[in-house]
XYZ file of C-alpha atoms in Angstrom:
626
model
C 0.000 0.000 0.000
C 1.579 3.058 -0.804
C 1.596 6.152 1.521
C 0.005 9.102 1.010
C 2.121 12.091 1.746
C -1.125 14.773 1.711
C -2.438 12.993 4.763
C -0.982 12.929 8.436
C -2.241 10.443 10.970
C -3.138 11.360 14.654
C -4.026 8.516 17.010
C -6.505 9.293 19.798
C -5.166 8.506 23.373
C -6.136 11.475 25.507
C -9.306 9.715 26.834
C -9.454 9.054 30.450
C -9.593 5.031 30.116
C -12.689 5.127 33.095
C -13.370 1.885 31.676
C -10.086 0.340 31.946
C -9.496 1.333 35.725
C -8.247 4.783 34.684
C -4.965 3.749 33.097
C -3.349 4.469 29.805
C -4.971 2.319 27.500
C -2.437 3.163 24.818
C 0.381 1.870 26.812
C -1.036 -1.299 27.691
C 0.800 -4.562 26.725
C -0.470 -6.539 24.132
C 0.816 -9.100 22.091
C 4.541 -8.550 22.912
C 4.283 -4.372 22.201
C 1.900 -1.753 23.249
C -1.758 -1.037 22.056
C -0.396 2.705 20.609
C 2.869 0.269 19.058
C 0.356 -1.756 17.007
C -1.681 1.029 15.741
C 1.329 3.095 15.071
C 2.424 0.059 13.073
C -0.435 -0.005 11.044
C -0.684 3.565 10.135
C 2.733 4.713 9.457
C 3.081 2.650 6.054
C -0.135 4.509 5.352
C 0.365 8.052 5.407
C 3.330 10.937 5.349
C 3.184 11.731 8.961
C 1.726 10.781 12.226
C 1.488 12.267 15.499
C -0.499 11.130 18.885
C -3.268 12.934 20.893
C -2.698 12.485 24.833
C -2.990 13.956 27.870
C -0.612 11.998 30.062
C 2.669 10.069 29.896
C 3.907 12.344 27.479
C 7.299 11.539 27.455
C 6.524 7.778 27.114
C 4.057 8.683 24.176
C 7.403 10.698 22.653
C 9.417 7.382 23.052
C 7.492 6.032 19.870
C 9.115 8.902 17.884
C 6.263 10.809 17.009
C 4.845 14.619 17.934
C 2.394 14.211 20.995
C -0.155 17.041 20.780
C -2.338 17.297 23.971
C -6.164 18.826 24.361
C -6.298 22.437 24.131
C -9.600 23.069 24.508
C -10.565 23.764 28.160
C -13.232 20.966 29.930
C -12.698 17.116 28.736
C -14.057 17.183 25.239
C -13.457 13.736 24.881
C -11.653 12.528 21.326
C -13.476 15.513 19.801
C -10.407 17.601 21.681
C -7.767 15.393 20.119
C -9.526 16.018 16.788
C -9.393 20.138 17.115
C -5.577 19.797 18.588
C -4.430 17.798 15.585
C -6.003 19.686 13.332
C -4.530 23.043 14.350
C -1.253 21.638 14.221
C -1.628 19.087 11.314
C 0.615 20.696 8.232
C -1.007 18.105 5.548
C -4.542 19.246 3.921
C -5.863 16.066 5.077
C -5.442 14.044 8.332
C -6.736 10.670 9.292
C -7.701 9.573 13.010
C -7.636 6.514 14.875
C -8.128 5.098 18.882
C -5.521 4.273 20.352
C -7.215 1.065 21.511
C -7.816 -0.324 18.413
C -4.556 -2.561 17.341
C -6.237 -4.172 14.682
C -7.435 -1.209 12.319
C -7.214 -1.860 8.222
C -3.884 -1.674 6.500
C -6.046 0.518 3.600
C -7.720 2.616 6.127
C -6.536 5.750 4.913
C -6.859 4.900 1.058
C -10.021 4.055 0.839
C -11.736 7.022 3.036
C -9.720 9.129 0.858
C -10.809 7.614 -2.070
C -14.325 8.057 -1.575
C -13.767 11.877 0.465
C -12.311 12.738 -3.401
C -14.776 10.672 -5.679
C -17.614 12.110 -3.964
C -16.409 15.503 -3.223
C -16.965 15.307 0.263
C -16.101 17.386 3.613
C -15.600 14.199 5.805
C -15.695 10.363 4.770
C -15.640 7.794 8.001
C -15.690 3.829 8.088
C -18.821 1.887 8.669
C -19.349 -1.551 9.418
C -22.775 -3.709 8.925
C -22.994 -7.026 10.758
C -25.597 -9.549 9.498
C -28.882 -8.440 10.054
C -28.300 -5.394 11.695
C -28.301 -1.854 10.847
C -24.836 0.107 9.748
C -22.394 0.785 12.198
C -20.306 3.886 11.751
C -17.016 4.907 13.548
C -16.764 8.592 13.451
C -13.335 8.183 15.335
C -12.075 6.324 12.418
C -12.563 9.372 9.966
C -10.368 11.201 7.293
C -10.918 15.394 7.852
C -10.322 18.172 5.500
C -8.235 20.003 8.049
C -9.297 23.672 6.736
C -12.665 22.356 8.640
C -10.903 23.674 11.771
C -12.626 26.177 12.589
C -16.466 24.442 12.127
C -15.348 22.037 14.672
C -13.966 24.731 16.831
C -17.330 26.249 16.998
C -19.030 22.988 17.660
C -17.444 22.910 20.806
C -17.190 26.464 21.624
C -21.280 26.146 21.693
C -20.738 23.110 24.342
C -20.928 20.293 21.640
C -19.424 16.959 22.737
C -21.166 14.456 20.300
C -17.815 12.438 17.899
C -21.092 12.427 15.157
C -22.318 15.864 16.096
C -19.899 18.582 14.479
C -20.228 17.617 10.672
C -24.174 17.140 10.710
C -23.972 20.166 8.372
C -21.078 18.807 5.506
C -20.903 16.397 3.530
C -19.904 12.927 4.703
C -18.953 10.219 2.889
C -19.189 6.256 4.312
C -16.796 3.536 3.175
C -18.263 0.288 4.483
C -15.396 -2.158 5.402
C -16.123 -5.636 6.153
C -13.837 -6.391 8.834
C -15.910 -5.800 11.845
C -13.226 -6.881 14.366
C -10.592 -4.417 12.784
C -12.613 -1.123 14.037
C -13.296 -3.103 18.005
C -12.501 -0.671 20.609
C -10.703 -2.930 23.607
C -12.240 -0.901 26.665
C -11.636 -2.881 30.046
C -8.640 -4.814 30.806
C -10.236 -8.458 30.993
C -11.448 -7.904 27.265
C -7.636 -6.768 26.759
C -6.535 -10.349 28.730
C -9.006 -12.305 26.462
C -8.387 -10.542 23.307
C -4.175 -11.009 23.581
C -4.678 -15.004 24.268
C -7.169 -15.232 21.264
C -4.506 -13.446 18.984
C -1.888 -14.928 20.395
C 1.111 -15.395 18.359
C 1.170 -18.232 15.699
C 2.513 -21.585 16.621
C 5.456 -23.605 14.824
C 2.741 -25.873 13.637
C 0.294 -22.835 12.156
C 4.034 -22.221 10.188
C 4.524 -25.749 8.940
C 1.128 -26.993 8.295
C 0.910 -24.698 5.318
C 3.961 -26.080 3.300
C 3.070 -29.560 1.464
C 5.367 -32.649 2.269
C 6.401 -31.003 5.282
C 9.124 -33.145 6.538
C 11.615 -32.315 9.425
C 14.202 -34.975 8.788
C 14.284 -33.681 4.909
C 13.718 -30.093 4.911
C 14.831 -27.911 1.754
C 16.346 -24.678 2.372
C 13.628 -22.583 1.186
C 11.345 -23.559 2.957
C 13.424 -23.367 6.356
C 14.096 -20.009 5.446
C 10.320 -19.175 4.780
C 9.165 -20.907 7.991
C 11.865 -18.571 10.287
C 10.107 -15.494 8.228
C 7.043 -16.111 8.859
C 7.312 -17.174 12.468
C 9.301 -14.790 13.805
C 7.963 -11.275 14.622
C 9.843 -7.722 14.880
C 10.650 -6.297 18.028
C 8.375 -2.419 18.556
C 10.483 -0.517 20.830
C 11.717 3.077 19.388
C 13.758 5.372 20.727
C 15.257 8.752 19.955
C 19.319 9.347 19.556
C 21.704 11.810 18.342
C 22.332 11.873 14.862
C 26.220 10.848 14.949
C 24.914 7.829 17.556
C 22.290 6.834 15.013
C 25.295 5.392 12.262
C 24.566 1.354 11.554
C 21.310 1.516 13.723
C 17.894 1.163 11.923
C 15.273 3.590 11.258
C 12.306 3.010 12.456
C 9.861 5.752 11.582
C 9.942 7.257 7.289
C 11.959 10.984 7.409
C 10.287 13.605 5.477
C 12.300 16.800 4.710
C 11.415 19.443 6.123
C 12.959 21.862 3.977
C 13.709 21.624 0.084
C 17.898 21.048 -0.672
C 19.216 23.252 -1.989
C 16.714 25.798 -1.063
C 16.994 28.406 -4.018
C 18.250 27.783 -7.443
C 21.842 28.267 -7.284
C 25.162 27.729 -9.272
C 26.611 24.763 -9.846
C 30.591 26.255 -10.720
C 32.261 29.490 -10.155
C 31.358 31.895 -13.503
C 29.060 34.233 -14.631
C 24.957 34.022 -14.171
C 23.321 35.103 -16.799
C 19.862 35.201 -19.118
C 19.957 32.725 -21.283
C 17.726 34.436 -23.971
C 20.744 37.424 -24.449
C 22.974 34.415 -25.532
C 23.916 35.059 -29.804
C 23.586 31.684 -31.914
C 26.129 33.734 -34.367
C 28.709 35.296 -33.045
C 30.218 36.073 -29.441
C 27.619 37.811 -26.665
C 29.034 40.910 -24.790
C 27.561 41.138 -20.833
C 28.214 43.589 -18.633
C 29.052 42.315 -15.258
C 26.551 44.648 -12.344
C 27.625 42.792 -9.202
C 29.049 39.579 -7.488
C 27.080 37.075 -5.779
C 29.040 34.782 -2.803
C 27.763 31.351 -1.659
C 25.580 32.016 1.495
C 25.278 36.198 0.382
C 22.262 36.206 -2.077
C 22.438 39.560 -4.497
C 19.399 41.930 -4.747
C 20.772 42.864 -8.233
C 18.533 41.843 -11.063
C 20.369 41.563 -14.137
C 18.381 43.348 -16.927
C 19.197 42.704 -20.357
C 22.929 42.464 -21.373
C 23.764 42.339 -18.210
C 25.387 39.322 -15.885
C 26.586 38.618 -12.470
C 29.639 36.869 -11.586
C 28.698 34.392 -8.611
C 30.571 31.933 -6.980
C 29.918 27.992 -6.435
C 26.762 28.012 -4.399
C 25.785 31.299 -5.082
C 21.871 31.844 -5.128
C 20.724 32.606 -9.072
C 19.825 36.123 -9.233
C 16.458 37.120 -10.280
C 15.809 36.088 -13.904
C 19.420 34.739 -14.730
C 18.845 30.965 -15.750
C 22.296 29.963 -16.938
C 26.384 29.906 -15.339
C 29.457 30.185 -18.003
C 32.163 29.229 -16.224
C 34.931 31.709 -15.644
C 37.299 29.729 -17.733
C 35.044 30.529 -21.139
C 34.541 34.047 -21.240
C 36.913 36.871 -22.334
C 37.184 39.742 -20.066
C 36.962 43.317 -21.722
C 37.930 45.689 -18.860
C 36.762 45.763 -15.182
C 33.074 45.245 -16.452
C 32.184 43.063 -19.095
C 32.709 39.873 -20.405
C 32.154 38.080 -23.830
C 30.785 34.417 -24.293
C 31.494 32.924 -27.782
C 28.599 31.311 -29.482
C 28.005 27.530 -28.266
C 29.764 27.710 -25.104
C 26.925 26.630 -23.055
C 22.924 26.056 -23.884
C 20.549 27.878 -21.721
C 20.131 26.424 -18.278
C 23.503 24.972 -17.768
C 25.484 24.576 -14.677
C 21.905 25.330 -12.458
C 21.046 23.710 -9.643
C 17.481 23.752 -9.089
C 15.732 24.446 -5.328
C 14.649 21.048 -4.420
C 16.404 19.297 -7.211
C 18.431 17.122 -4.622
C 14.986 16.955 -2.100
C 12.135 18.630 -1.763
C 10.103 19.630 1.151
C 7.408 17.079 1.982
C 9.035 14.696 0.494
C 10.551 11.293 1.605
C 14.191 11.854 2.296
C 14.800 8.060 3.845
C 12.182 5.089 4.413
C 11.621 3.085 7.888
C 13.842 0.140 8.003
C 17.001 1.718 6.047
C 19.987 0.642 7.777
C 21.550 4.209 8.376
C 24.913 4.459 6.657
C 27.721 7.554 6.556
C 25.854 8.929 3.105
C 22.623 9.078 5.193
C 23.828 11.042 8.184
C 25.448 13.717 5.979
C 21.676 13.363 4.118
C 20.388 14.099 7.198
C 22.414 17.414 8.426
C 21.500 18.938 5.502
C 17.905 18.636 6.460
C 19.106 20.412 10.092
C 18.196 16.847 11.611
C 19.550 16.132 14.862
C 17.273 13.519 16.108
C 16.673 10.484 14.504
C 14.053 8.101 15.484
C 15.618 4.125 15.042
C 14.785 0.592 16.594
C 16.012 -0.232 19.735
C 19.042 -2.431 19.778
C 17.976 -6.466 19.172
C 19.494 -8.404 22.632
C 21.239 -11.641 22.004
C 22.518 -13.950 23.712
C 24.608 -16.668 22.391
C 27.000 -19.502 24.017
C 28.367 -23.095 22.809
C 27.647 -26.786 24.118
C 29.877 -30.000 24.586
C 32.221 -30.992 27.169
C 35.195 -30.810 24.929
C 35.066 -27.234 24.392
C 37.865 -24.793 26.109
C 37.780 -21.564 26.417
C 41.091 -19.171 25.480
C 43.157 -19.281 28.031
C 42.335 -22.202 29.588
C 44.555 -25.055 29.069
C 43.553 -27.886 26.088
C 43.176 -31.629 27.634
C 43.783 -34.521 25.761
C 40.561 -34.478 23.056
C 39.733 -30.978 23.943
C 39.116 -27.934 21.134
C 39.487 -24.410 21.822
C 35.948 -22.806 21.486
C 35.953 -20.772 18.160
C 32.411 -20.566 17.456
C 31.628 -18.363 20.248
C 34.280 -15.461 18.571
C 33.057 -16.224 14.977
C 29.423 -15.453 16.306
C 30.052 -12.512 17.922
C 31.679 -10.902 14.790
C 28.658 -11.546 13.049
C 26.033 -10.502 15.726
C 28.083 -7.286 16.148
C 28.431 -6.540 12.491
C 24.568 -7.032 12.609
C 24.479 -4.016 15.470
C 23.028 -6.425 18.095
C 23.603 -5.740 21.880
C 25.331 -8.974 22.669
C 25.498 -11.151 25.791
C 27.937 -13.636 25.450
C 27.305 -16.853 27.682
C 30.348 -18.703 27.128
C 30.617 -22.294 27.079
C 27.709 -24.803 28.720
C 28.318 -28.140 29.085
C 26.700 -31.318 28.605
C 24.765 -31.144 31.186
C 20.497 -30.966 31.327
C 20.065 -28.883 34.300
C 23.053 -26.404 33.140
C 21.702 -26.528 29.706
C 18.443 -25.117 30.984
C 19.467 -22.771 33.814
C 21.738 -20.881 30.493
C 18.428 -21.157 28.147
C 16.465 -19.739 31.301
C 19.119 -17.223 31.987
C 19.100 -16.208 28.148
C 15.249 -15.946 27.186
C 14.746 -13.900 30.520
C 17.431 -11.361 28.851
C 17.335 -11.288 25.258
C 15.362 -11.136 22.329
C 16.927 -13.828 20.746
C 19.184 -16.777 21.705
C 21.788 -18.640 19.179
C 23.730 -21.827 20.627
C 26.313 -23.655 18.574
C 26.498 -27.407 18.790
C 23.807 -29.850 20.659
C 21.517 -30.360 17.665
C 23.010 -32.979 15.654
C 21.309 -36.593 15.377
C 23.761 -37.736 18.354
C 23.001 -34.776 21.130
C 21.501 -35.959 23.873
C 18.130 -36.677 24.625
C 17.738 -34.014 27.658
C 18.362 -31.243 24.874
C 15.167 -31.681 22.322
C 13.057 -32.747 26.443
C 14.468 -29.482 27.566
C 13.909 -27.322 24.509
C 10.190 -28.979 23.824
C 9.448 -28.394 27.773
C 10.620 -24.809 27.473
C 8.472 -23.793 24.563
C 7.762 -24.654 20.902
C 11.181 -25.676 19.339
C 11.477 -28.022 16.629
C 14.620 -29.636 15.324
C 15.437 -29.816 11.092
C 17.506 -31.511 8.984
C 18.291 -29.698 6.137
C 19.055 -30.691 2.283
C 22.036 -28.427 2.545
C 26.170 -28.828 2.822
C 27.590 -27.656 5.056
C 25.378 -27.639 8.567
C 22.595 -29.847 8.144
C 21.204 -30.382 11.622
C 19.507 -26.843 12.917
C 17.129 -26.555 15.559
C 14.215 -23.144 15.747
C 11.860 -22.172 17.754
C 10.309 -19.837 20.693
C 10.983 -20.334 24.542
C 9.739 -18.959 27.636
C 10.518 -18.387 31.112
C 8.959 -16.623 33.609
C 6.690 -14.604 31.967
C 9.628 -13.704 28.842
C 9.872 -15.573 25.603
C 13.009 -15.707 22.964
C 13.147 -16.711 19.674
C 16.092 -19.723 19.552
C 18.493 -20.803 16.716
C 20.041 -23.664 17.873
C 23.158 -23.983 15.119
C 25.500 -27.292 14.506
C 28.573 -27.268 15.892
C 30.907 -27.728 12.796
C 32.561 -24.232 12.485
C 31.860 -23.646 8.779
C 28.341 -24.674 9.336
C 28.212 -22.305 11.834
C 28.589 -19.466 9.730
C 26.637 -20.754 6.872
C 23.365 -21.658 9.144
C 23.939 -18.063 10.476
C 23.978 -15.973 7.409
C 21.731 -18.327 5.777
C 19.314 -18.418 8.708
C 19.635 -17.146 11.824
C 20.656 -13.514 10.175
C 17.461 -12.698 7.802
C 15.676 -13.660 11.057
C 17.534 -11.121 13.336
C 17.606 -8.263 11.008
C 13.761 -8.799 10.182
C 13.066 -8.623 14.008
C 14.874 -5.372 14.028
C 12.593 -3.783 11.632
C 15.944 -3.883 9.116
C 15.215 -3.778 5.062
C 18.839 -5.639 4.058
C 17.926 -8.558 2.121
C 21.102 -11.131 1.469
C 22.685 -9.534 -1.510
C 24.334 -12.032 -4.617
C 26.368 -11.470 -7.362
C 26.384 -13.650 -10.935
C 29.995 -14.230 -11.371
C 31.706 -16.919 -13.825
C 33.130 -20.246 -11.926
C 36.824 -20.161 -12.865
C 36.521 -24.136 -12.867
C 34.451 -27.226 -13.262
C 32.607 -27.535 -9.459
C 30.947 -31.232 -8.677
C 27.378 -30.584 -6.968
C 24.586 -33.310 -6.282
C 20.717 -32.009 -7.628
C 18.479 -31.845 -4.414
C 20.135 -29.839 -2.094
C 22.013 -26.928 -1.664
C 25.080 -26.220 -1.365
C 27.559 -23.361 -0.009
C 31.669 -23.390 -0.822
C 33.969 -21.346 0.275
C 35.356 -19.199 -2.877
C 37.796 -16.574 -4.149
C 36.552 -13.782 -6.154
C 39.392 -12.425 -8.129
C 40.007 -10.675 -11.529
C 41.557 -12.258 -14.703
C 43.692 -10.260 -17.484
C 40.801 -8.555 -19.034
C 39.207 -7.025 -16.336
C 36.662 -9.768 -15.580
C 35.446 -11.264 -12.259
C 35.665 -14.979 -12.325
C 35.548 -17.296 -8.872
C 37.182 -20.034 -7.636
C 37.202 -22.812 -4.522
C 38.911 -22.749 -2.472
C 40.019 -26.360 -1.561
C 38.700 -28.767 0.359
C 35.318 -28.157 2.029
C 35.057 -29.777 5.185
C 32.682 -28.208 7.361
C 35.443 -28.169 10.439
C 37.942 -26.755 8.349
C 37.671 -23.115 9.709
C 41.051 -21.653 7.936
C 38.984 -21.840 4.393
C 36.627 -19.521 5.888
C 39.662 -17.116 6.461
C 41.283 -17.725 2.488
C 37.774 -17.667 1.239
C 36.139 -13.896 0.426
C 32.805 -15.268 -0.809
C 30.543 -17.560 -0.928
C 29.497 -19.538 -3.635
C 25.636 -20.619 -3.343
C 24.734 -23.577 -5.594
C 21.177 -24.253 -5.658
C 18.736 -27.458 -4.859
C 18.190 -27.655 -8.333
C 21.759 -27.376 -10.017
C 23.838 -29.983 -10.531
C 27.674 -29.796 -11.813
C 28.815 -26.829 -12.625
C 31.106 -26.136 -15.779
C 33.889 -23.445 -16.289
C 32.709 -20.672 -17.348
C 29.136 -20.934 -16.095
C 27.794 -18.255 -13.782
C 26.868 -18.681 -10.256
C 25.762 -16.808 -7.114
C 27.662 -15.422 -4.849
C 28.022 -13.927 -1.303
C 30.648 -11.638 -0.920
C 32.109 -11.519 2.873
C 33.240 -7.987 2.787
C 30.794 -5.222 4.164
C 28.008 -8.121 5.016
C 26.163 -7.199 8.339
């Protein structure tokens, strides 16, 4: 659905919540965020800005990001008030309003009331629902506004009007029937809140799988792993505010608008000589006399008449009906105060930078979800923005399993392994931007195994553990993981790192989302980016899908039909210019130093088979992956 940058959104939470014991309904948990969370969620992709009514907790209402407008009418007007404050301060000519109690409004909500505002020239258009064999229901709180109506509303309630249905009884209103009856529910006491969360509760593992045919664990392709994590797996909805410099690699959460047009005038684009365009000579060499000098940041009052130019400097605001720069280095100088162009030098309108022509104001400068990168902030200061609204950092924890593993510094028995995994993961969780708890090693042991996943779900968002999921774990870890929550354990037509193990646990009242990763340290770091990372990033609200290349195999590879496969390779250049890649040896999944040699990955599909020289395949590039 795309967004409609003539209409702002205000959601209505200044009510009193008598009906839910006189607390802020808005802020009330539900289904892992807050009631304002969800509808904010549902609005933003809908409209160019979006701002909350309320009349406490401001500063926790501010958290989400947004402007918080409270009542300014004198005397609890009810959602009326929020109405008349939003649209005083509402800069679009529309605006759109919603409860905050109402998580489960329509994703077209604000297209479709404006649709039918415009189609039938309308003052007001609202939602209306119609159950079976009753009479239409409207919802004058869910309601798009032509904010110019200000002052017919103010007026209203200047005369002691308080009815939500009462101040447009005189304009033209406009219903749009939706059939979703539960969508426009308003969740007044806390026990409907209770029932409402468990009866929406988040899907199960088995919801997920029962929708793929020939569902089978023990012989599970990689796509369809990957699409069961998506669509299991939910994003986290905490925002929060933070300097711009601080907001480098973190995520935006909320779409920035500019608030001012760049550049803001029409200006020059070199140093030279701004001129009219029209006094330029198709035959023969134009003579200008020069009238004044225009600096970058000191804008000329001169306006050139004809004949006439002005010399202006790189930045320099375009006088008054000049529409073209020669730069210095083309004209001839005859004395002090003129200068002479030869014909064909330039063509009207060069070397002019527009107002706006790099953004205008209104417009979207970045969108929600953009992992913010240095190009962005310096995008950003030259909109004067010093806040930035982003997600809040994804917590995960992560340790290893097995009795064999040491950690650095500890000395190696007979049969023992110095614990890589552990540093190997928490490159790639920090490259990701994750606030990391590292839970070292945990051995083979049921009640330690627990006590860590207890430990970890009760403080992070996520969890990732390395080894324990192959065929030969023990027992205790699929009774532990199953009595914990709703983990299931794969095996995957891939190679490297077929066992994997994903899920949700809980504990004491707090619930994590697991990736349980083999213990091989290749197929670590192929289950992670493969897997586990997608997952992460999509919980952080991030848009950074897995990017691959088509590159030429520098040699014959050997590769089975039916499952997928990921080798380590070497992207390199031969004599022409050309990227080809190569393997880089052998591929044993405990063979760590490849991972170091290698610079890609090469990603050979369930459906291809060998591979010849010279035929092109995907690949991963390691460098700048987060």
């Amino acid at each position: 659905m795309q967004k409609n940058e003539q209409i702002s959104a205000l959601i209505l939470a200044g009510g009193r919540g008598s009906r839910m014991g006189h607390v802020d309904k808005g802020l009330q948990p539900f289904q892992g965020a807050t009631m304002v969370a969800h509808v904010l969620e549902r609005l933003a992709p809908q409209v160019g800005a979006i701002a909350i009514n309320a009349n406490q907790n401001l500063a926790r209402y501010e958290a989400f990001g947004v402007p918080v407008w409270p009542d300014e009418t004198t005397g609890f007007a009810g959602p009326l008030a929020g109405l008349e404050a939003g649209m005083r301060h509402c800069a679009t000519p529309y605006m759109v309003t919603a409860p905050c109690d109402s998580p489960f409004l329509p994703r077209d909500l604000a297209a479709r009331l404006f649709h039918a505002l415009q189609s039938q020239r309308a003052d007001v258009a609202l939602a209306v629902t119609q159950e079976v064999g009753m009479r239409k229901q409207p919802h004058p709180v869910f309601c798009l506004v032509k904010t110019r109506l200000l002052q017919v509303l103010s007026s209203y309630l200047a005369e002691g009007g308080r009815k939500m249905d009462g101040w447009y009884a005189d304009l033209k209103v406009a219903e749009v029937q939706f059939d979703d009856n539960d969508a426009f529910r308003n969740i007044n006491t806390l026990d409907e809140l209770h029932s409402l969360d468990t009866a929406r509760a988040p899907k199960r593992l088995h919801d997920v799988t029962s929708c793929l045919s020939g569902y089978d664990p023990d012989a599970l392709p990689v796509r369809d792993a990957q699409r069961i994590i998506r669509e299991f797996v939910s994003p986290i909805a905490s925002i929060e505010k933070v300097a711009l410099r601080a907001a480098l690699d973190r995520v935006l959460a909320r779409d920035i608008t500019s608030p001012i047009s760049v550049p803001a005038h029409d200006n020059s684009a070199m140093d030279g000589f701004a001129l009219r365009g029209a006094d330029l000579r198709a035959d023969g060499p134009t003579t200008l006399k020069v009238v004044d000098t225009v600096y970058a940041g000191r804008p000329s009052g001169a306006t050139p008449a004809a004949g006439e130019c002005v010399r202006i400097m790189t930045g320099g605001v375009m006088p008054a009906g000049c529409d073209s720069v020669v730069p210095q280095e083309f004209v001839a100088r005859i004395g002090e105060a003129d200068i002479t162009v030869d014909a064909g030098v330039i063509r009207v309108g060069d070397n002019r930078r527009f107002a706006g022509e790099d953004l205008m104001a209104g417009s979207a400068a970045l969108k929600k979800g953009r992992i913010i990168r240095p190009a962005d902030l310096g995008l950003l200061a030259s909109l004067g923005i010093a806040e930035v609204p982003v997600q809040r950092r994804l917590r995960v924890a992560f340790f290893s399993t097995g009795d064999e593993l040491r950690s650095i510094g500890e000395p190696l028995d007979a049969g023992c392994v110095y614990d890589s995994n552990r540093y190997t993961l928490y490159g790639m969780l920090q490259r990701l931007g994750c606030d990391i708890i590292d839970m070292g090693v945990v051995k083979d042991d049921p009640q330690a195994l627990e006590e860590a996943l207890r430990n970890a779900c009760e403080n992070a968002d996520a969890i990732v553990t390395s080894g324990g999921v192959s065929v030969g774990a023990a027992d205790y870890t699929r009774d532990i993981m199953a009595r914990l929550g709703d983990v299931t354990f794969w095996k995957i037509g891939m190679r490297p790192g077929r066992p994997l193990a994903f899920g949700k646990i809980n504990s004491n009242g707090h619930s994590a989302f697991l990736f349980g990763l083999p213990g091989n340290p290749v197929a670590v770091m192929v289950s992670f980016y493969f897997f586990a990372r997608a997952a992460l990033l999509y919980m952080m609200g991030a848009d950074a899908p897995l990017p691959l290349l088509k590159v030429k195999s520098a040699a014959a590879i050997r590769k089975k039909t039916g499952r997928t496969e990921y080798q380590r390779g070497i992207l390199a250049h031969d004599a022409n210019g050309g990227q080809h890649v190569s393997i880089t040896g052998s591929q044993g999944s405990g063979i760590l130093r490849s991972m170091s040699e290698a610079n890609c990955m090469v990603v050979l599909h369930d459906e291809q088979g060998n591979v010849a020289a010279g035929d092109l395949v995907d690949v991963m590039l390691f460098e700048g992956l987060v």
